[in-house]
Short mmCIF file of C-alpha atoms in Angstrom, two decimals:
data_model
loop_
_atom_site.label_atom_id
_atom_site.label_comp_id
_atom_site.label_asym_id
_atom_site.label_seq_id
_atom_site.Cartn_x
_atom_site.Cartn_y
_atom_site.Cartn_z
CA SER A 22 0.00 0.00 0.00
CA GLN A 23 1.30 3.45 -0.85
CA GLN A 24 1.85 5.61 2.20
CA GLY A 25 3.11 8.70 0.44
CA GLU A 26 1.87 10.47 -2.64
CA GLU A 27 3.88 13.15 -4.40
CA ASP A 28 2.39 16.10 -6.20
CA PRO A 29 2.82 17.10 -8.97
CA GLN A 30 3.73 13.95 -10.90
CA ALA A 31 5.83 16.02 -13.27
CA LEU A 32 7.29 19.52 -13.10
CA SER A 33 9.17 21.46 -15.77
CA ILE A 34 10.92 24.74 -14.96
CA GLN A 35 13.68 27.00 -16.25
CA GLU A 36 17.13 27.07 -14.73
CA GLY A 37 17.28 29.54 -11.85
CA GLU A 38 13.65 29.09 -10.86
CA ASN A 39 12.53 27.41 -7.65
CA ALA A 40 10.94 23.95 -7.66
CA THR A 41 8.42 22.84 -5.06
CA MET A 42 7.26 19.27 -4.62
CA ASN A 43 4.71 18.05 -2.14
CA CYS A 44 4.18 14.76 -0.35
CA SER A 45 1.09 13.63 1.52
CA TYR A 46 0.87 10.55 3.70
CA LYS A 47 -1.81 8.66 5.55
CA THR A 48 -0.64 7.51 8.98
CA SER A 49 1.47 8.94 11.80
CA ILE A 50 5.18 8.79 11.11
CA ASN A 51 8.49 8.84 12.94
CA ASN A 52 10.36 10.51 10.12
CA LEU A 53 10.04 11.47 6.48
CA GLN A 54 12.85 11.35 3.97
CA TRP A 55 13.39 12.79 0.51
CA TYR A 56 15.44 11.04 -2.15
CA ARG A 57 16.63 11.87 -5.66
CA GLN A 58 16.98 9.37 -8.49
CA ASN A 59 18.75 10.09 -11.75
CA SER A 60 17.47 8.11 -14.70
CA GLY A 61 18.33 4.40 -14.43
CA ARG A 62 20.29 4.80 -11.21
CA GLY A 63 19.76 4.09 -7.52
CA LEU A 64 18.20 6.54 -5.10
CA VAL A 65 20.31 9.06 -3.21
CA HIS A 66 19.22 10.33 0.19
CA LEU A 67 18.74 14.12 0.36
CA ILE A 68 17.29 14.98 3.72
CA LEU A 69 15.48 13.42 6.68
CA ILE A 70 13.05 15.28 8.89
CA ARG A 71 11.73 13.84 12.14
CA SER A 72 8.13 14.06 13.29
CA ASN A 73 8.99 16.64 15.96
CA GLU A 74 10.70 18.93 13.43
CA ARG A 75 8.96 21.47 11.22
CA GLU A 76 11.67 22.60 8.84
CA LYS A 77 15.16 21.56 7.73
CA HIS A 78 17.67 23.04 5.33
CA SER A 79 20.52 21.52 3.41
CA GLY A 80 22.26 23.75 0.88
CA ARG A 81 19.64 24.73 -1.72
CA LEU A 82 17.10 22.31 -0.26
CA ARG A 83 14.40 23.24 2.22
CA VAL A 84 12.00 20.65 3.62
CA THR A 85 8.94 21.38 5.70
CA LEU A 86 6.75 18.96 7.60
CA ASP A 87 3.19 19.56 8.78
CA THR A 88 2.11 16.56 10.84
CA SER A 89 -1.39 17.99 11.39
CA LYS A 90 -1.96 17.94 7.63
CA LYS A 91 0.17 14.84 7.10
CA SER A 92 2.17 16.57 4.41
CA SER A 93 5.68 17.63 3.53
CA SER A 94 7.20 19.83 0.87
CA LEU A 95 10.62 19.91 -0.76
CA LEU A 96 11.81 23.24 -2.15
CA ILE A 97 14.84 23.41 -4.42
CA THR A 98 15.98 26.99 -4.84
CA ALA A 99 17.87 28.41 -7.83
CA SER A 100 17.49 25.17 -9.76
CA ARG A 101 20.14 23.89 -12.15
CA ALA A 102 19.97 21.56 -15.13
CA ALA A 103 21.79 18.97 -12.96
CA ASP A 104 18.75 18.90 -10.63
CA THR A 105 16.80 17.13 -13.37
CA ALA A 106 15.77 13.83 -11.74
CA SER A 107 12.90 12.07 -10.01
CA TYR A 108 12.27 12.95 -6.39
CA PHE A 109 10.66 10.60 -3.89
CA CYS A 110 9.37 10.99 -0.38
CA ALA A 111 9.49 8.04 2.01
CA THR A 112 7.92 7.63 5.42
CA ASP A 113 9.09 5.53 8.34
CA VAL A 114 6.34 4.69 10.80
CA THR A 115 8.25 2.20 12.92
CA ASN A 116 11.57 3.99 13.44
CA ALA A 117 13.11 0.65 12.56
CA GLY A 118 14.37 1.72 9.17
CA LYS A 119 11.57 0.26 7.06
CA SER A 120 10.27 3.03 4.79
CA THR A 121 7.37 3.30 2.38
CA PHE A 122 7.82 5.31 -0.81
CA GLY A 123 5.53 7.42 -2.94
CA ASP A 124 5.41 7.41 -6.74
CA GLY A 125 7.75 10.34 -7.16
CA THR A 126 7.84 13.69 -8.94
CA THR A 127 9.80 13.97 -12.17
CA LEU A 128 11.57 17.32 -12.32
CA THR A 129 12.95 18.70 -15.56
CA VAL A 130 15.11 21.83 -15.36
CA LYS A 131 15.65 23.44 -18.76
CA PRO A 132 18.93 25.27 -19.32
CA ASP B 5 30.96 6.64 2.39
CA VAL B 6 28.57 3.72 2.49
CA LYS B 7 28.91 1.46 -0.49
CA VAL B 8 26.10 -0.84 -1.54
CA THR B 9 27.01 -3.06 -4.47
CA GLN B 10 24.54 -4.99 -6.56
CA SER B 11 26.12 -7.80 -8.52
CA SER B 12 24.48 -7.19 -11.89
CA ARG B 13 23.23 -3.95 -13.47
CA TYR B 14 21.40 -5.72 -16.29
CA LEU B 15 20.12 -9.29 -16.56
CA VAL B 16 18.05 -11.09 -19.17
CA LYS B 17 16.50 -14.39 -18.11
CA ARG B 18 13.94 -16.79 -19.50
CA THR B 19 10.62 -17.70 -17.92
CA GLY B 20 11.08 -20.47 -15.36
CA GLU B 21 14.75 -19.80 -14.70
CA LYS B 22 16.04 -19.38 -11.16
CA VAL B 23 17.49 -15.92 -10.65
CA PHE B 24 19.85 -14.69 -7.94
CA LEU B 25 20.33 -10.99 -7.26
CA GLU B 26 23.19 -10.27 -4.88
CA CYS B 27 23.71 -7.22 -2.70
CA VAL B 28 26.77 -6.47 -0.58
CA GLN B 29 27.27 -3.55 1.81
CA ASP B 30 30.49 -2.44 3.48
CA MET B 31 29.20 -0.44 6.45
CA ASP B 32 28.26 -3.14 8.95
CA HIS B 33 24.60 -2.09 8.88
CA GLU B 34 22.11 -4.44 10.48
CA ASN B 35 19.20 -3.65 8.16
CA MET B 36 18.98 -4.61 4.51
CA PHE B 37 16.06 -4.28 2.09
CA TRP B 38 15.00 -5.35 -1.37
CA TYR B 39 12.61 -3.10 -3.32
CA ARG B 40 11.29 -3.33 -6.83
CA GLN B 41 10.51 -0.23 -8.85
CA ASP B 42 7.96 -0.09 -11.64
CA PRO B 43 6.63 2.94 -13.56
CA GLY B 44 3.58 4.41 -11.87
CA LEU B 45 3.94 2.16 -8.83
CA GLY B 46 6.94 3.70 -7.11
CA LEU B 47 9.15 1.51 -4.92
CA ARG B 48 7.56 -1.49 -3.27
CA LEU B 49 9.21 -3.48 -0.49
CA ILE B 50 9.73 -7.18 -1.24
CA TYR B 51 11.68 -8.46 1.78
CA PHE B 52 13.87 -7.06 4.50
CA SER B 53 16.26 -8.33 7.14
CA TYR B 54 17.27 -6.90 10.49
CA ASP B 55 20.00 -9.45 11.23
CA VAL B 56 21.86 -12.45 9.90
CA LYS B 57 19.60 -15.40 9.09
CA MET B 58 16.59 -13.24 9.80
CA LYS B 59 14.04 -12.16 7.17
CA GLU B 60 10.64 -10.55 7.08
CA LYS B 61 8.12 -10.20 4.29
CA GLY B 62 7.46 -6.80 2.86
CA ASP B 63 4.44 -5.71 0.85
CA ILE B 64 4.94 -7.95 -2.21
CA PRO B 65 6.88 -11.12 -1.23
CA GLU B 66 5.03 -13.53 -3.52
CA GLY B 67 7.33 -15.22 -6.01
CA TYR B 68 10.48 -14.18 -4.14
CA SER B 69 12.68 -15.48 -1.34
CA VAL B 70 15.78 -14.09 0.33
CA SER B 71 18.91 -15.28 2.06
CA ARG B 72 21.13 -13.56 4.60
CA GLU B 73 23.93 -15.87 5.67
CA LYS B 74 26.40 -13.06 6.37
CA LYS B 75 25.76 -9.59 7.71
CA GLU B 76 27.12 -7.82 4.64
CA ARG B 77 25.26 -9.87 2.01
CA PHE B 78 21.53 -10.03 1.23
CA SER B 79 20.38 -12.10 -1.73
CA LEU B 80 17.06 -11.96 -3.55
CA ILE B 81 15.97 -15.19 -5.23
CA LEU B 82 13.35 -15.67 -7.90
CA GLU B 83 12.68 -19.41 -7.76
CA SER B 84 10.95 -19.51 -11.15
CA ALA B 85 11.11 -16.21 -13.00
CA SER B 86 7.98 -14.93 -14.69
CA THR B 87 7.46 -12.07 -17.13
CA ASN B 88 5.63 -10.00 -14.49
CA GLN B 89 8.87 -9.94 -12.51
CA THR B 90 10.54 -7.83 -15.18
CA SER B 91 11.49 -4.77 -13.16
CA MET B 92 14.22 -2.66 -11.59
CA TYR B 93 15.38 -4.21 -8.30
CA LEU B 94 16.95 -1.98 -5.69
CA CYS B 95 18.87 -3.08 -2.62
CA ALA B 96 19.21 -0.71 0.34
CA THR B 97 20.73 -0.71 3.79
CA ASN B 98 20.53 1.41 6.93
CA ILE B 99 20.76 1.63 10.66
CA ASN B 100 17.61 2.49 12.54
CA THR B 101 17.85 6.24 11.94
CA GLY B 102 15.84 5.80 8.75
CA GLU B 103 18.22 7.09 6.10
CA LEU B 104 18.53 4.45 3.38
CA PHE B 105 21.61 3.84 1.26
CA PHE B 106 20.83 2.33 -2.13
CA GLY B 107 22.76 0.33 -4.66
CA GLU B 108 22.72 1.26 -8.33
CA GLY B 109 19.92 -1.17 -9.12
CA SER B 110 19.58 -4.34 -11.16
CA ARG B 111 17.35 -4.17 -14.22
CA LEU B 112 15.90 -7.62 -14.84
CA THR B 113 14.13 -8.61 -18.03
CA VAL B 114 12.30 -11.95 -18.10
CA LEU B 115 11.48 -13.21 -21.58
#
């Protein structure tokens, strides 16, 4: 069963613009993670936010978490062509490392 | 850096063949996972293991089995491959903090 759902499914922007992706989930969580996947490759962890946190930053990435709405957003500022990839959210409800993934958002950044 | 190595990037097998997908990690992590990834369905958990000789079913275990004889190695076995098992298979590992480290993936085609 899918715990997380990303929105939009696809996003196309110009280089330099900001990209925002959203993730909604169904049950209470211990943490939520965001991953990036380049075409045909494995997933790379970007950022993890715990249920008692509301916002985290890492370089050009900003993640927010609203547990009352069961949603999270990933903002990539000043996007670059190299940011073109699929982005996935994953939720861990057990705090035992087992995570459930959404379907992902495909981001295209045009140079 | 954590390194997760999957033995084969691309495999082509015939229906009914037995298929072994190997995954090795070098970070002494307890937890190891096998996911499959299909377009429109995201990542789905097949099996996972929290310790040597221990395994638990994920969301879609049917048609698969696993083996964990050593801490660093987690094998996914398709006893009799079928065409609906054509997919990208991703191995991942972590400790209980939630952040997953993925291999590069094994793309399996069953003819």
